Amino acid sequence: MAPPPSPPPEWAELPVDAVLAVFERLGAVEVLMGAGVVCRSWLRAATREPRLWHRVDLTACFDPSVDMEAMARAAVDRADGRLEHFTAERFVTDVLLFYIAERTSCLKSLRLRNCMKISEKGLVAVGKTSPCLEELELTTCTIIILLKAIDEAFPNLKRLRLNNRWFDIQFDEFRDNFHALGIACSMPKLRHLQPFANRLRNNALAAILDNCPHLESLDLRQCFNVDVDAELRAKCARLKDVRFPNDSTKDYEYETSIETPSLDSLPLPFPAAVP
């Protein structure tokens, strides 16, 4: 005679710490989209345990059919003012950044990827309410940063990643170089800098190396305007880790490409002359 089937597991009876351990492995998206409503005890753990929401990463499964911004606001609310790390891509707007700024003052890391609807205003709002912010990443985000605002909003920044894709044109060289000079003036506590595929030049890079005494690592891959001469190598000798423009990108975590757009695809710097 076959033994009776084992009773179903008592999911609702799991201790809170065990449930939270499961949720941490699943990630914020999975908890918000289903795991948190398996039973009442799991829903309680998902909504009333702020420690679960100290770190929110919404990059795992971007779904254009889902209101990702509403999901992000729910995660921020559940953190109950204790959000420390926030990572997202594509859907973030200034409205969401203001929402985060209003509801937390202890953010340490903000990482945004492919976010085309943010501006320096939203970033500054977050920086001003979270003075402990140490890490900022903007990967392929279309944004013009006001240097004075950065100086005021991110005084304790230690890790900065401004990752782009290299365009073989001179359209943005002045802007990128000007921003790099701003980093030199406003971020003396910087320890790690990654301006991947940036169009800064040697003068701005020298200013960064001279004015950021705590800098430990520098990633200049695909920064093809930089001339790696003897003077630059000498300035970089004190750093623990340096990547130069032509170094391998095999361990770079994002897609890389070198693009040469046609002049017809670029916006005109001035209105076209009327014939």
PDB file of C-alpha atoms in Angstrom:
ATOM      1  CA  MET A   1       0.000   0.000   0.000  1.00  0.00           C
ATOM      2  CA  ALA A   2       1.429   3.350  -1.031  1.00  0.00           C
ATOM      3  CA  PRO A   3       2.217   5.789   1.766  1.00  0.00           C
ATOM      4  CA  PRO A   4      -0.111   8.773   2.059  1.00  0.00           C
ATOM      5  CA  PRO A   5       1.041  11.909   0.243  1.00  0.00           C
ATOM      6  CA  SER A   6       3.037  14.410   2.226  1.00  0.00           C
ATOM      7  CA  PRO A   7       1.022  17.325   3.501  1.00  0.00           C
ATOM      8  CA  PRO A   8       1.491  20.564   1.566  1.00  0.00           C
ATOM      9  CA  PRO A   9       4.078  22.918   3.033  1.00  0.00           C
ATOM     10  CA  GLU A  10       2.761  25.423   5.489  1.00  0.00           C
ATOM     11  CA  TRP A  11       3.910  28.527   3.606  1.00  0.00           C
ATOM     12  CA  ALA A  12       1.915  30.771   5.886  1.00  0.00           C
ATOM     13  CA  GLU A  13       3.714  29.416   8.944  1.00  0.00           C
ATOM     14  CA  LEU A  14       7.236  30.304   7.809  1.00  0.00           C
ATOM     15  CA  PRO A  15       8.999  32.731  10.161  1.00  0.00           C
ATOM     16  CA  VAL A  16       9.327  36.285   8.909  1.00  0.00           C
ATOM     17  CA  ASP A  17      13.105  36.042   8.529  1.00  0.00           C
ATOM     18  CA  ALA A  18      12.713  33.008   6.261  1.00  0.00           C
ATOM     19  CA  VAL A  19      10.103  34.773   4.125  1.00  0.00           C
ATOM     20  CA  LEU A  20      12.324  37.839   3.809  1.00  0.00           C
ATOM     21  CA  ALA A  21      15.252  35.634   2.783  1.00  0.00           C
ATOM     22  CA  VAL A  22      13.078  34.230  -0.020  1.00  0.00           C
ATOM     23  CA  PHE A  23      11.976  37.711  -1.096  1.00  0.00           C
ATOM     24  CA  GLU A  24      15.547  39.015  -1.150  1.00  0.00           C
ATOM     25  CA  ARG A  25      16.520  36.241  -3.551  1.00  0.00           C
ATOM     26  CA  LEU A  26      13.551  36.926  -5.789  1.00  0.00           C
ATOM     27  CA  GLY A  27      14.070  40.681  -6.057  1.00  0.00           C
ATOM     28  CA  ALA A  28      11.754  43.676  -5.920  1.00  0.00           C
ATOM     29  CA  VAL A  29       9.955  43.084  -9.230  1.00  0.00           C
ATOM     30  CA  GLU A  30       8.949  39.503  -8.430  1.00  0.00           C
ATOM     31  CA  VAL A  31       7.764  40.451  -4.933  1.00  0.00           C
ATOM     32  CA  LEU A  32       5.688  43.349  -6.236  1.00  0.00           C
ATOM     33  CA  MET A  33       4.180  41.355  -9.100  1.00  0.00           C
ATOM     34  CA  GLY A  34       3.076  38.235  -7.249  1.00  0.00           C
ATOM     35  CA  ALA A  35       5.220  36.604  -4.582  1.00  0.00           C
ATOM     36  CA  GLY A  36       4.056  39.075  -1.970  1.00  0.00           C
ATOM     37  CA  VAL A  37       0.413  37.982  -2.267  1.00  0.00           C
ATOM     38  CA  VAL A  38       0.812  34.211  -1.883  1.00  0.00           C
ATOM     39  CA  CYS A  39      -0.885  34.384   1.511  1.00  0.00           C
ATOM     40  CA  ARG A  40      -1.690  36.919   4.199  1.00  0.00           C
ATOM     41  CA  SER A  41       1.532  36.396   6.142  1.00  0.00           C
ATOM     42  CA  TRP A  42       3.596  36.874   2.977  1.00  0.00           C
ATOM     43  CA  LEU A  43       1.648  39.999   2.073  1.00  0.00           C
ATOM     44  CA  ARG A  44       2.272  41.317   5.573  1.00  0.00           C
ATOM     45  CA  ALA A  45       6.007  40.674   5.214  1.00  0.00           C
ATOM     46  CA  ALA A  46       6.075  42.301   1.768  1.00  0.00           C
ATOM     47  CA  THR A  47       4.314  45.466   2.902  1.00  0.00           C
ATOM     48  CA  ARG A  48       5.302  45.944   6.535  1.00  0.00           C
ATOM     49  CA  GLU A  49       9.000  45.079   6.609  1.00  0.00           C
ATOM     50  CA  PRO A  50      10.918  48.175   5.420  1.00  0.00           C
ATOM     51  CA  ARG A  51      14.258  46.360   5.667  1.00  0.00           C
ATOM     52  CA  LEU A  52      13.228  44.347   2.594  1.00  0.00           C
ATOM     53  CA  TRP A  53      13.119  47.561   0.566  1.00  0.00           C
ATOM     54  CA  HIS A  54      16.428  49.178   1.535  1.00  0.00           C
ATOM     55  CA  ARG A  55      17.714  48.100  -1.891  1.00  0.00           C
ATOM     56  CA  VAL A  56      15.376  48.345  -4.886  1.00  0.00           C
ATOM     57  CA  ASP A  57      16.496  47.094  -8.308  1.00  0.00           C
ATOM     58  CA  LEU A  58      13.888  47.389 -11.059  1.00  0.00           C
ATOM     59  CA  THR A  59      16.081  46.446 -14.020  1.00  0.00           C
ATOM     60  CA  ALA A  60      15.468  42.689 -13.957  1.00  0.00           C
ATOM     61  CA  CYS A  61      12.371  42.511 -16.151  1.00  0.00           C
ATOM     62  CA  PHE A  62      11.322  45.805 -17.708  1.00  0.00           C
ATOM     63  CA  ASP A  63       7.831  45.365 -19.153  1.00  0.00           C
ATOM     64  CA  PRO A  64       6.319  48.191 -21.235  1.00  0.00           C
ATOM     65  CA  SER A  65       2.832  46.822 -20.538  1.00  0.00           C
ATOM     66  CA  VAL A  66       3.283  47.367 -16.786  1.00  0.00           C
ATOM     67  CA  ASP A  67       3.172  50.740 -15.044  1.00  0.00           C
ATOM     68  CA  MET A  68       6.771  50.524 -13.871  1.00  0.00           C
ATOM     69  CA  GLU A  69       6.699  53.986 -12.335  1.00  0.00           C
ATOM     70  CA  ALA A  70       3.736  53.012 -10.145  1.00  0.00           C
ATOM     71  CA  MET A  71       5.631  49.887  -9.141  1.00  0.00           C
ATOM     72  CA  ALA A  72       8.647  51.983  -8.215  1.00  0.00           C
ATOM     73  CA  ARG A  73       6.518  54.317  -6.101  1.00  0.00           C
ATOM     74  CA  ALA A  74       5.087  51.302  -4.259  1.00  0.00           C
ATOM     75  CA  ALA A  75       8.601  50.056  -3.505  1.00  0.00           C
ATOM     76  CA  VAL A  76       9.656  53.499  -2.277  1.00  0.00           C
ATOM     77  CA  ASP A  77       6.618  53.680  -0.006  1.00  0.00           C
ATOM     78  CA  ARG A  78       7.323  50.262   1.460  1.00  0.00           C
ATOM     79  CA  ALA A  79      10.864  51.347   2.314  1.00  0.00           C
ATOM     80  CA  ASP A  80       9.253  53.811   4.733  1.00  0.00           C
ATOM     81  CA  GLY A  81      11.966  56.435   4.418  1.00  0.00           C
ATOM     82  CA  ARG A  82      14.843  53.935   4.589  1.00  0.00           C
ATOM     83  CA  LEU A  83      15.579  53.452   0.907  1.00  0.00           C
ATOM     84  CA  GLU A  84      19.373  53.316   0.429  1.00  0.00           C
ATOM     85  CA  HIS A  85      19.948  51.947  -3.079  1.00  0.00           C
ATOM     86  CA  PHE A  86      17.770  52.505  -6.149  1.00  0.00           C
ATOM     87  CA  THR A  87      18.455  51.101  -9.628  1.00  0.00           C
ATOM     88  CA  ALA A  88      16.159  51.345 -12.646  1.00  0.00           C
ATOM     89  CA  GLU A  89      16.142  51.756 -16.392  1.00  0.00           C
ATOM     90  CA  ARG A  90      14.144  53.400 -19.156  1.00  0.00           C
ATOM     91  CA  PHE A  91      10.999  54.438 -17.276  1.00  0.00           C
ATOM     92  CA  VAL A  92      12.409  56.881 -14.686  1.00  0.00           C
ATOM     93  CA  THR A  93      11.248  60.498 -14.962  1.00  0.00           C
ATOM     94  CA  ASP A  94      11.808  63.684 -12.985  1.00  0.00           C
ATOM     95  CA  VAL A  95       8.414  63.100 -11.370  1.00  0.00           C
ATOM     96  CA  LEU A  96       9.643  59.808  -9.925  1.00  0.00           C
ATOM     97  CA  LEU A  97      12.931  61.364  -8.782  1.00  0.00           C
ATOM     98  CA  PHE A  98      11.010  64.070  -6.927  1.00  0.00           C
ATOM     99  CA  TYR A  99       8.851  61.344  -5.385  1.00  0.00           C
ATOM    100  CA  ILE A 100      11.964  59.545  -4.122  1.00  0.00           C
ATOM    101  CA  ALA A 101      13.435  62.799  -2.838  1.00  0.00           C
ATOM    102  CA  GLU A 102      10.312  63.524  -0.811  1.00  0.00           C
ATOM    103  CA  ARG A 103      10.275  60.099   0.844  1.00  0.00           C
ATOM    104  CA  THR A 104      13.838  59.279   1.750  1.00  0.00           C
ATOM    105  CA  SER A 105      16.845  61.107   3.127  1.00  0.00           C
ATOM    106  CA  CYS A 106      19.294  58.220   3.347  1.00  0.00           C
ATOM    107  CA  LEU A 107      19.838  57.254  -0.295  1.00  0.00           C
ATOM    108  CA  LYS A 108      23.434  56.128  -0.842  1.00  0.00           C
ATOM    109  CA  SER A 109      23.317  54.901  -4.433  1.00  0.00           C
ATOM    110  CA  LEU A 110      21.310  55.976  -7.489  1.00  0.00           C
ATOM    111  CA  ARG A 111      21.870  54.069 -10.731  1.00  0.00           C
ATOM    112  CA  LEU A 112      19.870  54.962 -13.854  1.00  0.00           C
ATOM    113  CA  ARG A 113      20.200  53.427 -17.308  1.00  0.00           C
ATOM    114  CA  ASN A 114      18.670  54.526 -20.609  1.00  0.00           C
ATOM    115  CA  CYS A 115      16.466  57.085 -18.880  1.00  0.00           C
ATOM    116  CA  MET A 116      15.654  59.771 -21.444  1.00  0.00           C
ATOM    117  CA  LYS A 117      13.078  61.718 -19.419  1.00  0.00           C
ATOM    118  CA  ILE A 118      15.192  62.948 -16.523  1.00  0.00           C
ATOM    119  CA  SER A 119      16.888  66.270 -16.078  1.00  0.00           C
ATOM    120  CA  GLU A 120      19.325  67.847 -13.712  1.00  0.00           C
ATOM    121  CA  LYS A 121      16.366  69.137 -11.644  1.00  0.00           C
ATOM    122  CA  GLY A 122      15.266  65.656 -10.613  1.00  0.00           C
ATOM    123  CA  LEU A 123      18.810  64.588  -9.779  1.00  0.00           C
ATOM    124  CA  VAL A 124      19.450  67.686  -7.708  1.00  0.00           C
ATOM    125  CA  ALA A 125      16.240  67.101  -5.752  1.00  0.00           C
ATOM    126  CA  VAL A 126      17.469  63.632  -4.781  1.00  0.00           C
ATOM    127  CA  GLY A 127      20.960  64.879  -3.963  1.00  0.00           C
ATOM    128  CA  LYS A 128      19.760  67.689  -1.740  1.00  0.00           C
ATOM    129  CA  THR A 129      17.534  65.440   0.370  1.00  0.00           C
ATOM    130  CA  SER A 130      20.089  62.592   0.573  1.00  0.00           C
ATOM    131  CA  PRO A 131      23.412  64.245   1.464  1.00  0.00           C
ATOM    132  CA  CYS A 132      24.950  60.805   2.086  1.00  0.00           C
ATOM    133  CA  LEU A 133      24.644  59.851  -1.589  1.00  0.00           C
ATOM    134  CA  GLU A 134      27.985  58.298  -2.550  1.00  0.00           C
ATOM    135  CA  GLU A 135      27.288  56.618  -5.900  1.00  0.00           C
ATOM    136  CA  LEU A 136      25.687  58.077  -9.019  1.00  0.00           C
ATOM    137  CA  GLU A 137      25.419  56.258 -12.330  1.00  0.00           C
ATOM    138  CA  LEU A 138      23.949  57.701 -15.519  1.00  0.00           C
ATOM    139  CA  THR A 139      24.340  55.198 -18.337  1.00  0.00           C
ATOM    140  CA  THR A 140      23.198  56.371 -21.779  1.00  0.00           C
ATOM    141  CA  CYS A 141      20.885  58.934 -20.231  1.00  0.00           C
ATOM    142  CA  THR A 142      20.192  62.036 -22.301  1.00  0.00           C
ATOM    143  CA  ILE A 143      20.787  64.772 -19.770  1.00  0.00           C
ATOM    144  CA  ILE A 144      22.573  68.104 -19.471  1.00  0.00           C
ATOM    145  CA  ILE A 145      23.943  68.574 -15.972  1.00  0.00           C
ATOM    146  CA  LEU A 146      24.400  72.012 -14.458  1.00  0.00           C
ATOM    147  CA  LEU A 147      27.808  71.983 -12.814  1.00  0.00           C
ATOM    148  CA  LYS A 148      26.889  74.385 -10.040  1.00  0.00           C
ATOM    149  CA  ALA A 149      23.889  72.240  -9.147  1.00  0.00           C
ATOM    150  CA  ILE A 150      26.069  69.121  -9.016  1.00  0.00           C
ATOM    151  CA  ASP A 151      28.482  70.930  -6.719  1.00  0.00           C
ATOM    152  CA  GLU A 152      25.687  71.786  -4.304  1.00  0.00           C
ATOM    153  CA  ALA A 153      23.718  68.535  -4.507  1.00  0.00           C
ATOM    154  CA  PHE A 154      26.395  65.821  -4.392  1.00  0.00           C
ATOM    155  CA  PRO A 155      29.088  66.982  -1.970  1.00  0.00           C
ATOM    156  CA  ASN A 156      29.989  63.478  -0.784  1.00  0.00           C
ATOM    157  CA  LEU A 157      29.976  61.619  -4.086  1.00  0.00           C
ATOM    158  CA  LYS A 158      32.652  58.912  -4.210  1.00  0.00           C
ATOM    159  CA  ARG A 159      31.685  56.896  -7.299  1.00  0.00           C
ATOM    160  CA  LEU A 160      30.552  58.509 -10.555  1.00  0.00           C
ATOM    161  CA  ARG A 161      29.710  56.648 -13.742  1.00  0.00           C
ATOM    162  CA  LEU A 162      28.823  58.692 -16.831  1.00  0.00           C
ATOM    163  CA  ASN A 163      28.596  55.993 -19.478  1.00  0.00           C
ATOM    164  CA  ASN A 164      27.764  56.761 -23.079  1.00  0.00           C
ATOM    165  CA  ARG A 165      28.240  55.275 -26.521  1.00  0.00           C
ATOM    166  CA  TRP A 166      30.925  56.692 -28.741  1.00  0.00           C
ATOM    167  CA  PHE A 167      29.706  58.788 -31.654  1.00  0.00           C
ATOM    168  CA  ASP A 168      32.400  59.588 -34.174  1.00  0.00           C
ATOM    169  CA  ILE A 169      31.452  63.261 -34.436  1.00  0.00           C
ATOM    170  CA  GLN A 170      32.538  66.485 -32.775  1.00  0.00           C
ATOM    171  CA  PHE A 171      29.042  67.628 -31.859  1.00  0.00           C
ATOM    172  CA  ASP A 172      29.273  67.055 -28.077  1.00  0.00           C
ATOM    173  CA  GLU A 173      32.988  67.517 -27.463  1.00  0.00           C
ATOM    174  CA  PHE A 174      32.750  70.984 -25.898  1.00  0.00           C
ATOM    175  CA  ARG A 175      29.895  69.996 -23.577  1.00  0.00           C
ATOM    176  CA  ASP A 176      31.598  66.791 -22.400  1.00  0.00           C
ATOM    177  CA  ASN A 177      34.883  68.560 -21.770  1.00  0.00           C
ATOM    178  CA  PHE A 178      33.112  71.334 -19.865  1.00  0.00           C
ATOM    179  CA  HIS A 179      31.336  68.773 -17.671  1.00  0.00           C
ATOM    180  CA  ALA A 180      34.626  67.027 -16.974  1.00  0.00           C
ATOM    181  CA  LEU A 181      36.132  70.311 -15.812  1.00  0.00           C
ATOM    182  CA  GLY A 182      33.132  70.653 -13.496  1.00  0.00           C
ATOM    183  CA  ILE A 183      33.904  67.276 -11.943  1.00  0.00           C
ATOM    184  CA  ALA A 184      37.383  68.515 -11.155  1.00  0.00           C
ATOM    185  CA  CYS A 185      35.997  71.605  -9.424  1.00  0.00           C
ATOM    186  CA  SER A 186      33.130  70.084  -7.469  1.00  0.00           C
ATOM    187  CA  MET A 187      33.898  66.494  -6.462  1.00  0.00           C
ATOM    188  CA  PRO A 188      37.083  66.404  -4.369  1.00  0.00           C
ATOM    189  CA  LYS A 189      35.962  63.238  -2.516  1.00  0.00           C
ATOM    190  CA  LEU A 190      35.637  61.204  -5.702  1.00  0.00           C
ATOM    191  CA  ARG A 191      37.319  57.783  -5.547  1.00  0.00           C
ATOM    192  CA  HIS A 192      36.036  56.005  -8.661  1.00  0.00           C
ATOM    193  CA  LEU A 193      35.311  57.639 -12.010  1.00  0.00           C
ATOM    194  CA  GLN A 194      34.046  55.941 -15.162  1.00  0.00           C
ATOM    195  CA  PRO A 195      33.350  58.340 -18.036  1.00  0.00           C
ATOM    196  CA  PHE A 196      32.990  55.520 -20.588  1.00  0.00           C
ATOM    197  CA  ALA A 197      32.914  56.777 -24.206  1.00  0.00           C
ATOM    198  CA  ASN A 198      33.070  60.383 -23.020  1.00  0.00           C
ATOM    199  CA  ARG A 199      34.511  63.090 -25.284  1.00  0.00           C
ATOM    200  CA  LEU A 200      36.603  64.843 -22.650  1.00  0.00           C
ATOM    201  CA  ARG A 201      40.134  65.922 -23.535  1.00  0.00           C
ATOM    202  CA  ASN A 202      43.487  65.913 -21.777  1.00  0.00           C
ATOM    203  CA  ASN A 203      43.106  69.341 -20.167  1.00  0.00           C
ATOM    204  CA  ALA A 204      39.900  68.354 -18.366  1.00  0.00           C
ATOM    205  CA  LEU A 205      41.308  64.959 -17.411  1.00  0.00           C
ATOM    206  CA  ALA A 206      44.450  66.598 -15.983  1.00  0.00           C
ATOM    207  CA  ALA A 207      42.249  68.908 -13.902  1.00  0.00           C
ATOM    208  CA  ILE A 208      40.377  65.901 -12.494  1.00  0.00           C
ATOM    209  CA  LEU A 209      43.602  64.120 -11.573  1.00  0.00           C
ATOM    210  CA  ASP A 210      44.978  67.278  -9.941  1.00  0.00           C
ATOM    211  CA  ASN A 211      41.847  68.148  -7.961  1.00  0.00           C
ATOM    212  CA  CYS A 212      40.555  64.731  -6.899  1.00  0.00           C
ATOM    213  CA  PRO A 213      43.314  63.574  -4.515  1.00  0.00           C
ATOM    214  CA  HIS A 214      41.363  60.503  -3.323  1.00  0.00           C
ATOM    215  CA  LEU A 215      40.800  59.089  -6.815  1.00  0.00           C
ATOM    216  CA  GLU A 216      41.666  55.375  -6.925  1.00  0.00           C
ATOM    217  CA  SER A 217      40.247  54.092 -10.205  1.00  0.00           C
ATOM    218  CA  LEU A 218      39.680  55.678 -13.606  1.00  0.00           C
ATOM    219  CA  ASP A 219      37.987  54.029 -16.585  1.00  0.00           C
ATOM    220  CA  LEU A 220      38.682  55.919 -19.831  1.00  0.00           C
ATOM    221  CA  ARG A 221      37.722  53.171 -22.253  1.00  0.00           C
ATOM    222  CA  GLN A 222      36.466  54.519 -25.586  1.00  0.00           C
ATOM    223  CA  CYS A 223      37.348  58.081 -24.554  1.00  0.00           C
ATOM    224  CA  PHE A 224      39.099  58.497 -27.885  1.00  0.00           C
ATOM    225  CA  ASN A 225      39.757  62.245 -27.539  1.00  0.00           C
ATOM    226  CA  VAL A 226      42.238  61.490 -24.756  1.00  0.00           C
ATOM    227  CA  ASP A 227      45.864  61.342 -25.876  1.00  0.00           C
ATOM    228  CA  VAL A 228      47.661  58.822 -23.668  1.00  0.00           C
ATOM    229  CA  ASP A 229      51.024  60.572 -23.544  1.00  0.00           C
ATOM    230  CA  ALA A 230      53.851  60.406 -21.037  1.00  0.00           C
ATOM    231  CA  GLU A 231      52.413  63.259 -18.952  1.00  0.00           C
ATOM    232  CA  LEU A 232      49.048  61.518 -18.580  1.00  0.00           C
ATOM    233  CA  ARG A 233      50.657  58.208 -17.673  1.00  0.00           C
ATOM    234  CA  ALA A 234      52.710  59.962 -15.013  1.00  0.00           C
ATOM    235  CA  LYS A 235      49.602  61.554 -13.482  1.00  0.00           C
ATOM    236  CA  CYS A 236      47.822  58.185 -13.484  1.00  0.00           C
ATOM    237  CA  ALA A 237      50.721  56.339 -11.850  1.00  0.00           C
ATOM    238  CA  ARG A 238      49.324  56.909  -8.330  1.00  0.00           C
ATOM    239  CA  LEU A 239      45.987  55.269  -9.142  1.00  0.00           C
ATOM    240  CA  LYS A 240      45.272  51.657  -8.263  1.00  0.00           C
ATOM    241  CA  ASP A 241      43.352  50.890 -11.458  1.00  0.00           C
ATOM    242  CA  VAL A 242      43.406  52.687 -14.814  1.00  0.00           C
ATOM    243  CA  ARG A 243      41.748  51.739 -18.094  1.00  0.00           C
ATOM    244  CA  PHE A 244      42.891  53.633 -21.160  1.00  0.00           C
ATOM    245  CA  PRO A 245      40.787  54.407 -24.277  1.00  0.00           C
ATOM    246  CA  ASN A 246      41.816  51.380 -26.336  1.00  0.00           C
ATOM    247  CA  ASP A 247      41.752  48.814 -23.528  1.00  0.00           C
ATOM    248  CA  SER A 248      39.494  45.786 -23.893  1.00  0.00           C
ATOM    249  CA  THR A 249      35.793  46.181 -23.106  1.00  0.00           C
ATOM    250  CA  LYS A 250      35.150  42.468 -22.576  1.00  0.00           C
ATOM    251  CA  ASP A 251      34.365  42.955 -18.893  1.00  0.00           C
ATOM    252  CA  TYR A 252      32.214  46.049 -19.474  1.00  0.00           C
ATOM    253  CA  GLU A 253      28.703  45.184 -18.266  1.00  0.00           C
ATOM    254  CA  TYR A 254      26.756  47.040 -20.957  1.00  0.00           C
ATOM    255  CA  GLU A 255      26.570  46.937 -24.712  1.00  0.00           C
ATOM    256  CA  THR A 256      29.301  48.868 -26.514  1.00  0.00           C
ATOM    257  CA  SER A 257      29.248  50.316 -29.997  1.00  0.00           C
ATOM    258  CA  ILE A 258      31.020  52.946 -32.053  1.00  0.00           C
ATOM    259  CA  GLU A 259      28.615  54.853 -34.240  1.00  0.00           C
ATOM    260  CA  THR A 260      29.202  57.267 -37.107  1.00  0.00           C
ATOM    261  CA  PRO A 261      25.848  58.950 -37.792  1.00  0.00           C
ATOM    262  CA  SER A 262      25.249  60.877 -40.981  1.00  0.00           C
ATOM    263  CA  LEU A 263      25.170  64.653 -40.767  1.00  0.00           C
ATOM    264  CA  ASP A 264      21.519  64.599 -41.913  1.00  0.00           C
ATOM    265  CA  SER A 265      20.547  62.735 -38.721  1.00  0.00           C
ATOM    266  CA  LEU A 266      22.024  65.365 -36.394  1.00  0.00           C
ATOM    267  CA  PRO A 267      20.111  68.376 -35.057  1.00  0.00           C
ATOM    268  CA  LEU A 268      21.203  71.704 -36.482  1.00  0.00           C
ATOM    269  CA  PRO A 269      23.034  73.896 -33.943  1.00  0.00           C
ATOM    270  CA  PHE A 270      21.371  76.962 -35.480  1.00  0.00           C
ATOM    271  CA  PRO A 271      18.203  77.456 -37.558  1.00  0.00           C
ATOM    272  CA  ALA A 272      18.730  76.648 -41.190  1.00  0.00           C
ATOM    273  CA  ALA A 273      19.203  79.661 -43.420  1.00  0.00           C
ATOM    274  CA  VAL A 274      16.239  80.516 -45.569  1.00  0.00           C
ATOM    275  CA  PRO A 275      17.214  80.596 -49.269  1.00  0.00           C
TER     276      PRO A 275
END
